[in-house]
XYZ file of C-alpha atoms in Angstrom:
596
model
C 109.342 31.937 191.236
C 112.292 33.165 189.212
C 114.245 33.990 192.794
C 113.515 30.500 193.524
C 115.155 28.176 191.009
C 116.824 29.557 187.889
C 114.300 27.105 186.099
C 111.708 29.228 186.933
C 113.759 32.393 186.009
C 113.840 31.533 182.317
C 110.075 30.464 182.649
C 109.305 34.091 183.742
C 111.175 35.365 180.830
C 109.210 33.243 178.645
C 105.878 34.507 180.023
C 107.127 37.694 179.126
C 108.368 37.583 175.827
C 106.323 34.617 174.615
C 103.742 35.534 171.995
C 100.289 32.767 172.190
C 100.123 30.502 169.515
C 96.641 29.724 167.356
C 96.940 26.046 167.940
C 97.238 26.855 171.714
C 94.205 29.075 172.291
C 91.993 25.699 173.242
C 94.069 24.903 176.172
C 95.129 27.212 179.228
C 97.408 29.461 178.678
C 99.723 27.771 181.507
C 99.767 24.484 180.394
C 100.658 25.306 176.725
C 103.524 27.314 178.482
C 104.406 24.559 180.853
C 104.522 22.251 177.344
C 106.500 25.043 175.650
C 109.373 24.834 177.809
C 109.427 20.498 177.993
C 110.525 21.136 174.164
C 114.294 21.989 173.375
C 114.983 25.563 175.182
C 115.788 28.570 172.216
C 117.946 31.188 172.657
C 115.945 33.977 174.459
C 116.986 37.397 175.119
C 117.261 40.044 177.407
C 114.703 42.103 178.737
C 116.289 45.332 177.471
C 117.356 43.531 173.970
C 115.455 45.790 171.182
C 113.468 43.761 168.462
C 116.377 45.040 166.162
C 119.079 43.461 168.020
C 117.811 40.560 168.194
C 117.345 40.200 164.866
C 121.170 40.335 163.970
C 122.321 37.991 166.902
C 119.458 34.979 167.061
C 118.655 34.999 163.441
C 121.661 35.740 161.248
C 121.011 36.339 157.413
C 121.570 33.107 155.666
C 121.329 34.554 152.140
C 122.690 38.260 152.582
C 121.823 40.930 149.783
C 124.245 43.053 147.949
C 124.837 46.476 149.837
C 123.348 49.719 147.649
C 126.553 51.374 146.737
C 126.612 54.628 144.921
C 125.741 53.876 141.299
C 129.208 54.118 139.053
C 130.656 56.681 136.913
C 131.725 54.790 133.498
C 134.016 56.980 131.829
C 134.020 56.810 128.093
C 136.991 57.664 126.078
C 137.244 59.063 122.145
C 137.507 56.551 119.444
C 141.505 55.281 118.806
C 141.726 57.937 115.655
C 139.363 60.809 117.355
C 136.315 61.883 115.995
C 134.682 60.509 112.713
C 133.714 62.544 109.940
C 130.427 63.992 109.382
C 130.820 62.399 106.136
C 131.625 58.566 107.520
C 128.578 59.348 110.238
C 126.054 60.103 107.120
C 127.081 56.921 105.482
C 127.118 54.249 108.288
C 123.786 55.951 109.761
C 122.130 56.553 106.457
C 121.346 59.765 107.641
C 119.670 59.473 110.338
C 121.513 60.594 113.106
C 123.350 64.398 113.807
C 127.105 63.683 113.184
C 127.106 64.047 117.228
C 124.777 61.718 118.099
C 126.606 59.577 115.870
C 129.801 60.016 117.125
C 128.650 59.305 120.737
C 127.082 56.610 119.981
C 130.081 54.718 118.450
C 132.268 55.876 121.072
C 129.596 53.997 123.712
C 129.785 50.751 121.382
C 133.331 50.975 121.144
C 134.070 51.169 125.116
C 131.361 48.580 125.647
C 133.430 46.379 123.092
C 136.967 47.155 124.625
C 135.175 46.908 128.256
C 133.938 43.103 127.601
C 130.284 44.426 128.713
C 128.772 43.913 124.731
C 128.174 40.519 126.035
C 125.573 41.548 129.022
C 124.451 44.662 127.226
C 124.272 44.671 123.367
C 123.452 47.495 121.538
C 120.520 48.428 123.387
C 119.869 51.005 126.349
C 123.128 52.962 125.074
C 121.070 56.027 127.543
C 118.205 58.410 127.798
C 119.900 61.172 125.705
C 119.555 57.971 122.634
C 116.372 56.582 123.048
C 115.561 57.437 119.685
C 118.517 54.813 118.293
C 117.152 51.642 117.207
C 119.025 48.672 117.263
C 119.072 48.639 113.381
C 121.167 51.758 113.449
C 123.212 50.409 116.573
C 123.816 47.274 115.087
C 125.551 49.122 111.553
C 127.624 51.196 114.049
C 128.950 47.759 115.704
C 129.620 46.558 112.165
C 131.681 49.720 110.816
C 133.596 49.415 114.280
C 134.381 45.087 113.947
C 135.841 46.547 110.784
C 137.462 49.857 111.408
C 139.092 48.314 114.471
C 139.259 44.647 115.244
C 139.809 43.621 118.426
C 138.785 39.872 120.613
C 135.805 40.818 121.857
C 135.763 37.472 123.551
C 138.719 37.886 125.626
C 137.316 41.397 126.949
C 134.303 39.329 127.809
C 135.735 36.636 129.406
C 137.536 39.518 131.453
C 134.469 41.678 132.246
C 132.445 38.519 133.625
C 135.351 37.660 135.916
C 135.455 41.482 137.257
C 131.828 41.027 137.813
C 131.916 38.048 139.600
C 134.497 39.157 141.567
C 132.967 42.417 142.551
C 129.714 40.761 143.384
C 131.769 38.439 145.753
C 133.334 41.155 147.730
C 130.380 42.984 148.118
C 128.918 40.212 149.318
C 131.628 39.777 151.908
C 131.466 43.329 152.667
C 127.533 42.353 153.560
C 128.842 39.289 155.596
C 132.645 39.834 156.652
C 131.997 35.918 158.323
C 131.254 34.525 155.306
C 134.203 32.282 154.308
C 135.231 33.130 150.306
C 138.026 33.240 148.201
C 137.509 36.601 147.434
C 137.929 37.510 151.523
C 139.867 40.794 151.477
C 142.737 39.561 153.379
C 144.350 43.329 154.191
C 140.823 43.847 155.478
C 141.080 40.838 157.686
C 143.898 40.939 159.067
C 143.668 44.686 160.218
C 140.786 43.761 161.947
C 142.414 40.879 163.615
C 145.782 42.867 164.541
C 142.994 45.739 166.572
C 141.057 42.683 168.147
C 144.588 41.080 169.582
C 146.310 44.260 170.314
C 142.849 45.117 172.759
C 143.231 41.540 174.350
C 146.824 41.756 174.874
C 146.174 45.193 176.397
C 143.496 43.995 178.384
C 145.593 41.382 179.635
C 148.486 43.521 180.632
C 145.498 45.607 182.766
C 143.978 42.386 184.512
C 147.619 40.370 185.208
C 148.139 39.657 188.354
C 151.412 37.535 190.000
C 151.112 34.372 192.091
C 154.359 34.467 194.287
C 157.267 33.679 191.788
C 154.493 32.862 189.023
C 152.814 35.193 186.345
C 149.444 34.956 184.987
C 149.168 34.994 181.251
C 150.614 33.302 177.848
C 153.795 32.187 177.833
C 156.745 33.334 176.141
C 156.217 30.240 173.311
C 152.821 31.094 172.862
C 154.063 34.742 173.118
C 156.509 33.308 169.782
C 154.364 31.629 167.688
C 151.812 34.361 168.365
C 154.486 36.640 167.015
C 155.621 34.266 164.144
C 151.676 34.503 162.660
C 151.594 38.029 162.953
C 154.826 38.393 160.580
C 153.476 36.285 158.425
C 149.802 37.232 157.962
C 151.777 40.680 157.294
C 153.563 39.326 154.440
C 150.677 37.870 153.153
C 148.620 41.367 153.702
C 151.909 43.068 151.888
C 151.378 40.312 148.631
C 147.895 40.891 147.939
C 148.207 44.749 148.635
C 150.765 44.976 146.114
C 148.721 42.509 144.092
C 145.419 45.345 143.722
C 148.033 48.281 143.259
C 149.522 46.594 140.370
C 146.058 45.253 138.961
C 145.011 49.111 139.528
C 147.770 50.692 137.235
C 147.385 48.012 134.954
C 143.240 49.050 134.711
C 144.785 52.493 134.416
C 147.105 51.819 131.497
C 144.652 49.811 129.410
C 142.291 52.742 129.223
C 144.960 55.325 128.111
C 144.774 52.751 125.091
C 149.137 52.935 124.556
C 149.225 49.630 126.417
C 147.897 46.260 125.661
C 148.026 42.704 127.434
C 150.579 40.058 126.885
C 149.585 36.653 125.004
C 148.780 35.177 128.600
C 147.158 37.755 130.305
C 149.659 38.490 133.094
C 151.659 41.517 132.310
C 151.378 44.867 129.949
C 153.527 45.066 126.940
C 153.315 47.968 124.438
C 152.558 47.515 121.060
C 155.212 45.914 118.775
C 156.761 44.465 121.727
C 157.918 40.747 121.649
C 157.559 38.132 124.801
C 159.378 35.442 125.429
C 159.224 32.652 128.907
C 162.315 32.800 131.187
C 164.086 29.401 132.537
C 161.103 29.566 135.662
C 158.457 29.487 132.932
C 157.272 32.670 133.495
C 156.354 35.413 130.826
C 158.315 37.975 130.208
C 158.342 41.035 128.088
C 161.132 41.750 125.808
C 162.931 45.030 126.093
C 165.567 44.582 123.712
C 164.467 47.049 121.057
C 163.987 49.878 124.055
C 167.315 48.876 125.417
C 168.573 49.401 121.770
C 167.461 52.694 120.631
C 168.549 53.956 124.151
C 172.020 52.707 123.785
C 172.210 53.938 120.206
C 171.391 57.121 121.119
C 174.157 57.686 124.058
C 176.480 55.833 121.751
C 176.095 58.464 118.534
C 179.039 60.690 118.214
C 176.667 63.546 116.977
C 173.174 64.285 116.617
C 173.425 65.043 113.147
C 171.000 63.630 110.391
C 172.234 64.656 107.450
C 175.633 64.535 105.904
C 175.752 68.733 105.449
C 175.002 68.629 109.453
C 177.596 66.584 110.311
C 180.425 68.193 108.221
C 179.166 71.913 109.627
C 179.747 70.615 112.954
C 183.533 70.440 112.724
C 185.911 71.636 109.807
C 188.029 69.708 107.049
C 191.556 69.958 109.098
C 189.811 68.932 111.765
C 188.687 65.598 110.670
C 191.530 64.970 108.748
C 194.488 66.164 111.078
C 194.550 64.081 114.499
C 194.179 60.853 112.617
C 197.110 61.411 109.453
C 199.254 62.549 112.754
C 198.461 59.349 114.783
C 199.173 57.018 111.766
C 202.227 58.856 111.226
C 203.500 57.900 114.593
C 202.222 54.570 114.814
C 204.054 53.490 111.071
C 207.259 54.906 112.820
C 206.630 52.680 115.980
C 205.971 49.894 113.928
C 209.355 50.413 111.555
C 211.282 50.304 114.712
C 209.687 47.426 116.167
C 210.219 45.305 113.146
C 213.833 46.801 112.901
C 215.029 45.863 116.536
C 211.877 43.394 117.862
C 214.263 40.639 119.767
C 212.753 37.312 120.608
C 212.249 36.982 124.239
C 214.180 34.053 125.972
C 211.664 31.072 127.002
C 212.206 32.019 130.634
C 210.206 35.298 129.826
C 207.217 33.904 127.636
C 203.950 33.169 129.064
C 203.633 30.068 126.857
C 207.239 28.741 126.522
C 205.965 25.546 124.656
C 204.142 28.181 122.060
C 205.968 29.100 118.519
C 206.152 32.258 118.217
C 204.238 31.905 115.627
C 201.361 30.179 117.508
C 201.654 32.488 119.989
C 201.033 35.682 117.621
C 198.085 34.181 115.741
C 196.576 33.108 118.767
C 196.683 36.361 120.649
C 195.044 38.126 117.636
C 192.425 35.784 117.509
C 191.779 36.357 121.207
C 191.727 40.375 120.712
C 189.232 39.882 118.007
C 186.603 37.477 119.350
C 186.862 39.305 122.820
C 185.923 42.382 121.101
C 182.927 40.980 119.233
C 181.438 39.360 122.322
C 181.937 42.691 123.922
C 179.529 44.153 121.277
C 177.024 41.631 122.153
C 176.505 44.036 125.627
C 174.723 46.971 124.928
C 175.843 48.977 127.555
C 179.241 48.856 126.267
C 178.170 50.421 123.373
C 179.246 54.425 123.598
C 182.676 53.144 124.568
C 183.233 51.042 121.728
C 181.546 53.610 118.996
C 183.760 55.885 120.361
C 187.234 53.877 120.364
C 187.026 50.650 118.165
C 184.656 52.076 115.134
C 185.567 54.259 112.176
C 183.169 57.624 111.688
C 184.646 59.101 108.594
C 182.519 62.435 109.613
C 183.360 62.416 113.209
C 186.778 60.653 113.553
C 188.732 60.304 116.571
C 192.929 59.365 116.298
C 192.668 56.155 118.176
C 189.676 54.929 115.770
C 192.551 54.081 113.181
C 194.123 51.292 115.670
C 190.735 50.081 117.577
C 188.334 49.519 114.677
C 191.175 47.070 113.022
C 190.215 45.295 115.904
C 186.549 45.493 116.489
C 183.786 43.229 114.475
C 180.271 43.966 114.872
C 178.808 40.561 112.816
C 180.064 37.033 113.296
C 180.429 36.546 109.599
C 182.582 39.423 109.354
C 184.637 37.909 112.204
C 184.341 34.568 110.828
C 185.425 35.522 107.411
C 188.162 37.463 108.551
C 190.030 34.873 110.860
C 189.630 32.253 108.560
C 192.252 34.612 106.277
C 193.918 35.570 109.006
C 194.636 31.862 109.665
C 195.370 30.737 106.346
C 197.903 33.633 105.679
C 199.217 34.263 109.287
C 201.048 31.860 109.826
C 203.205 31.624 106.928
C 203.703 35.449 106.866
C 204.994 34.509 110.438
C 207.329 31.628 109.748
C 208.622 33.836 106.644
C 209.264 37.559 108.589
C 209.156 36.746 111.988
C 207.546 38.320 114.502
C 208.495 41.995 114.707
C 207.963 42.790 111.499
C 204.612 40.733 110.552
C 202.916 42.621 114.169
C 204.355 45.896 112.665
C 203.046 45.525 109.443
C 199.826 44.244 110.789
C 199.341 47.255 112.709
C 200.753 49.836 110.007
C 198.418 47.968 107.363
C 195.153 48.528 109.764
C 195.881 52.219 110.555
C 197.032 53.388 106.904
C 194.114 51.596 105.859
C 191.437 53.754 108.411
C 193.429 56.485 107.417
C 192.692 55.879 103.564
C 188.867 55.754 104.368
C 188.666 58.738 105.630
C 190.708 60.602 102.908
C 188.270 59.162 100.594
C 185.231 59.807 102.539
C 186.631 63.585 103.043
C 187.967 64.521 99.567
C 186.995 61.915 97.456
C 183.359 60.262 97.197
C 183.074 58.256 100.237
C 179.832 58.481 102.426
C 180.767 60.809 105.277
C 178.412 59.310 107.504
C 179.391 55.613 106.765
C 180.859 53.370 109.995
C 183.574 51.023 109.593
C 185.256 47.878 111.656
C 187.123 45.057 110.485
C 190.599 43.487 110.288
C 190.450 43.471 106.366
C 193.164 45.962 105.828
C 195.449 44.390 108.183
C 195.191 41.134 106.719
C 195.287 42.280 102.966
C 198.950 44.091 104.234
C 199.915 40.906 105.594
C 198.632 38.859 102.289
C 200.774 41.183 100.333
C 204.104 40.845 102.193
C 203.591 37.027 101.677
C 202.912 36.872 98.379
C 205.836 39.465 97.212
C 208.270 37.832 99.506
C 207.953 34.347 99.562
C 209.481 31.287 96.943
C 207.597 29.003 97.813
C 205.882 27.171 94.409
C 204.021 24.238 95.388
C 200.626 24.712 97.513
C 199.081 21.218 99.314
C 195.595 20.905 99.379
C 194.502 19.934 102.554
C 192.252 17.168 103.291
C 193.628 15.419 100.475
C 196.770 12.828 101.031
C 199.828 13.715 98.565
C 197.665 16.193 96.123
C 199.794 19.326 95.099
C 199.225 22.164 92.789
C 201.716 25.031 91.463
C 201.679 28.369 93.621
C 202.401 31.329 91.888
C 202.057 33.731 94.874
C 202.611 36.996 92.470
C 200.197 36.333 90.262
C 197.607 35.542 93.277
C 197.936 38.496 94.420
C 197.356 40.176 91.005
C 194.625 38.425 90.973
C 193.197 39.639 94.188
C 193.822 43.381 93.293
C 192.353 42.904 89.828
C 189.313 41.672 91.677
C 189.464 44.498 94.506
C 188.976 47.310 91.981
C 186.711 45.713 89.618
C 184.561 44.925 92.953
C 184.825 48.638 93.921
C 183.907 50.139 90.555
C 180.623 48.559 90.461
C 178.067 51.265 90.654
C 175.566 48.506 92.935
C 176.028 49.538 96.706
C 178.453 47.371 98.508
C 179.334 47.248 102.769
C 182.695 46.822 101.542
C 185.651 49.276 102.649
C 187.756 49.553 99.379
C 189.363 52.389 100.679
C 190.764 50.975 103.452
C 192.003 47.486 101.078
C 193.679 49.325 99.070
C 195.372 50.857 102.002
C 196.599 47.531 103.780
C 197.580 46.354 100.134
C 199.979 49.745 100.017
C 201.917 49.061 103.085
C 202.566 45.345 102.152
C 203.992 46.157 98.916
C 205.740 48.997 100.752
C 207.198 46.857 103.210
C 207.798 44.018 100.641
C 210.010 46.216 98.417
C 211.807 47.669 101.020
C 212.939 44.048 102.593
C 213.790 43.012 98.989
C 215.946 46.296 98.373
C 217.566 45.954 102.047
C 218.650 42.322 100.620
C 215.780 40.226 102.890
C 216.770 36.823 101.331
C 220.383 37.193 102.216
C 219.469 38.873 105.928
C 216.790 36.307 106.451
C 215.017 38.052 108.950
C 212.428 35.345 109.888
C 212.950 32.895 112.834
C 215.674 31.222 113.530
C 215.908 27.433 112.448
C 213.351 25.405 113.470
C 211.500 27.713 115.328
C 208.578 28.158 112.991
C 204.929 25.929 112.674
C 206.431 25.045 109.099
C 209.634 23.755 110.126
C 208.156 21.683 113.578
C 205.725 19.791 110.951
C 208.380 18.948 108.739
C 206.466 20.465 105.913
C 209.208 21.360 103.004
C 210.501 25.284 102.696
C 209.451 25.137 98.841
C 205.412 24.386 100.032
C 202.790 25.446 101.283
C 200.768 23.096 103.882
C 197.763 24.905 105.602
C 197.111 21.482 106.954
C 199.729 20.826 108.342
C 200.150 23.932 110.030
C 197.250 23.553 111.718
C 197.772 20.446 113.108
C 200.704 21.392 114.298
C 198.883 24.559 116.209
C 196.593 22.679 117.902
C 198.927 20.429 118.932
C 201.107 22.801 120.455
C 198.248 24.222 122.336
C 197.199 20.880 123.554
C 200.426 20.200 124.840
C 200.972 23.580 126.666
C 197.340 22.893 128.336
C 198.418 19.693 129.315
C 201.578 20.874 131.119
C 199.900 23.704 132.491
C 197.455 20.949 134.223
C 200.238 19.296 135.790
């Protein structure tokens, strides 16, 4: 029959294979077949298909069951300060347990609390080697460990039940790779893919045959977009593989216990470490305070702690020697350059609409910000420690030029251009520009030069740093003050309001305050030293232009050149104000120009 019609074939098969039913047994065995096969035809199988096979194929498992793995090796760390008295054990256990039992058994409560498992567990089943624990004595170890060492046992529960759901998911998968999750290994999946095309495509290359000008197989677009998938099921294999490395290492940091989580969850910061969220809105971990002690370290001159270490690294002449000889030279530059300085023709200026006296001020102000943004930059750090700061035990020659320049805090800066624009420009207007630079620069170094004599032979703090333009501009104040007539001073801000200006006695005033300031026994940041120092070489420059005959040389500008005389403000006053509109009027105008 089965050679016949292929009906009758698959009736044969079911006469073998077909098992009699108990409803069935009244009627003939052929007609209950012949009944059997009017219904909906099953899948049937071959006859060499084993019971076992067919199993898997017909009757896949709808609910599959978890795979028996290897039962897991928990591994339980000490307690964060080690082992606990036997002392501390007696007391919490009332006695009851060996200080090792104890021990162990607060190390098992504390890794189920850090683990997130206290919530499926509890204190109970903590192993056959502590059967004999109850959960009475359990329950005071969990109590002497909430208090010894807080920690959110709720977020390491929330944590554990998502591991566990997520484990149980993939082993599920691993059961039943077709089962469609969210937890599909996609590495996993897309290996197997890549083996299962790579076997077609090499099957195909076996079985092609040609067709006279015509080849069997895909197409070179199909052969693309086949190609374009692969690439990017790769990338997408690379992001989650990178995805479990970095969970693992994270897994692998908690444990050592020197790393914690950040406020969302996301990253690992260590403790004391600060986080902040970038301009994506992502988290990020702030390594300022690393970045800090590593720069401070490569920019320290020495790795001395202690004054006596730092002077028996290097000798008394040395300290002292390479700076007194670089001042030396620089207050001889500076005498010359105030003694022939020529104003350059407008041709040669970069700013020929500029005073000179705008000019100067501005260009300081420049050097000074500049530097104190470049402090901001931590990598710049060794270089500016090294050139533009002061280290009375460890000082370098150009330190008595650079740190004249160099502010580390904005109120320092702040404080010290406001001076340096209230006094600048009439020291400007009233010496001109050759000798106000030189004495700048003369005041600054003699001043760094005065610290570190004190520091060195007096009762300075060896290891003390200092910046600032303070010397410079206290030089400058005193040259002003000795030199000028001036006797009226306008406040600004306020329309026709004068007061007398006795410049001599302001600056008596000033130095009165200086050394009453520095013979306070309370601690002060303040460099007197290095005041009285810029205060020297002003009066030493002011007496010398008075004995020379300065009022009958006149060696400022030349008439109406300076801010003073270009805002009409009279020779016998002082008007701040109007100086500085006059400034920023310039500038505005050169800007302008410079547009055009």
């Amino acid at each position: 029959m089965s050679l016949l019609r292929p009906t009758c074939a698959a009736l044969a098969r079911r006469l073998c294979t077909s098992q009699p039913y108990i409803e069935h047994a009244s009627r003939s065995s052929i007609l209950a077949l012949i009944q059997s096969h009017r219904t909906p035809r099953s899948q049937c199988r071959a006859f060499n298909t084993t019971p076992r096979y067919l199993a898997k194929v017909i009757d896949p498992p709808q609910n599959p069951t978890i795979p028996q793995h290897p039962k897991r090796t928990v591994r339980i760390g000490p307690l964060p300060d080690g082992r606990v008295d036997d002392g501390t054990i007696q007391r919490i256990f009332s006695r009851r347990l060996s200080p090792s039992d104890g021990n162990n058994v607060l190390r098992i409560l504390h890794h189920r609390r850090t683990a997130g498992s206290l919530a499926d567990y509890g204190v109970d089943n903590l192993g056959k080697h502590y059967t004999h624990v109850n959960r009475d004595l359990a329950l005071k170890g969990l109590e002497w460990l909430r208090e010894k060492y807080p920690i959110d046992e709720a977020r390491a529960a929330q944590e554990w039940a998502e591991k566990e759901a997520n484990r149980i998911s993939y082993e599920l998968w691993l059961a039943d790779p077709e089962t469609e999750s969210k937890y599909k290994d996609p590495a996993r999946a897309f290996k197997e893919q890549m083996e299962k095309e790579e076997q077609e495509r090499q099957q195909q290359e076996l079985d092609g045959r040609k067709i006279g000008i015509l080849h069997v197989g895909k197409s070179q677009f199909e052969r693309n977009i086949e190609e374009k998938r692969r690439e990017r099921l790769e990338e997408i294999t690379r992001i989650a593989e990178e995805k479990e490395q970095k969970e693992r290492e994270m897994e692998e940091k908690l444990e050592s216990g020197e790393w914690v989580r950040t406020p969302t969850g996301t990253q690992l910061m260590k403790p004391g470490q600060s986080t902040y969220v970038d301009v994506f809105g992502r988290e990020q971990v702030s390594r300022r305070k690393e970045e800090q002690e590593k720069y401070s370290k490569a920019s320290a001159a020495t790795d001395a702690k202690t004054p006596e270490e730092l002077l028996a690294q290097t000798t008394l002449i040395e300290r002292i020697w390479p700076m007194s000889t670089f001042v030396l030279a620089v207050v001889l530059l500076s005498i010359g350059a105030a003694h022939y300085y020529t104003p350059p023709a407008p041709a040669y200026r970069l700013y020929p609409d500029l005073s000179p006296t705008t000019a100067t001020i501005g260009a300081l102000l420049a050097l000074n910000c500049g530097l104190a943004i470049a402090w901001r930059f931590m990598p710049l750090w060794p270089l500016l420690t090294r050139y533009f700061m002061h280290v009375p035990g460890y000082p370098r020659a150009f330190q008595a030029i650079g740190n004249v320049f160099s502010h580390v805090q904005y109120e320092h800066l702040l404080a010290n251009m406001m001076m340096l624009c209230l006094v600048g420009p009439v020291a400007h207007d009233l010496v001109g520009r050759g000798t106000f630079i030189g004495t700048y620069i003369s005041a600054g170094a003699v001043g760094t030069l005065f610290s570190l004599y004190w520091a060195n032979l007096g009762r300075g703090n060896i290891m003390a740093h200092s910046v600032g333009a303070s010397a410079a501009i206290w030089g400058v104040a005193a040259l002003f003050c000795l030199l000028t007539d001036q006797e009226k001073l306008k406040i600004p801000f306020f329309k026709d309001k004068e007061v007398a200006f006795w410049p001599k006695m302001l600056f008596v005033a000033f130095v009165l305050w200086e050394i009453q300031t520095a013979l306070k026994k309370k601690m002060t940041t303040m460099d007197h030293a290095s005041h009285f120092g810029g205060m020297f070489v002003g009066i030493g420059t002011a007496g010398y232009m008075r004995a020379t005959g300065f009022h009958e040389k006149k060696l400022g500008l030349k008439e109406g050149d300076g801010m003073q005389a270009r805002a009409d403000v009279d020779a016998k006053t002082v008007d701040v104000g109007a100086m500085a509109k006059e400034g920023v009027k310039e500038v505005r105008e050169s800007l302008t120009r410079g547009n055009k």
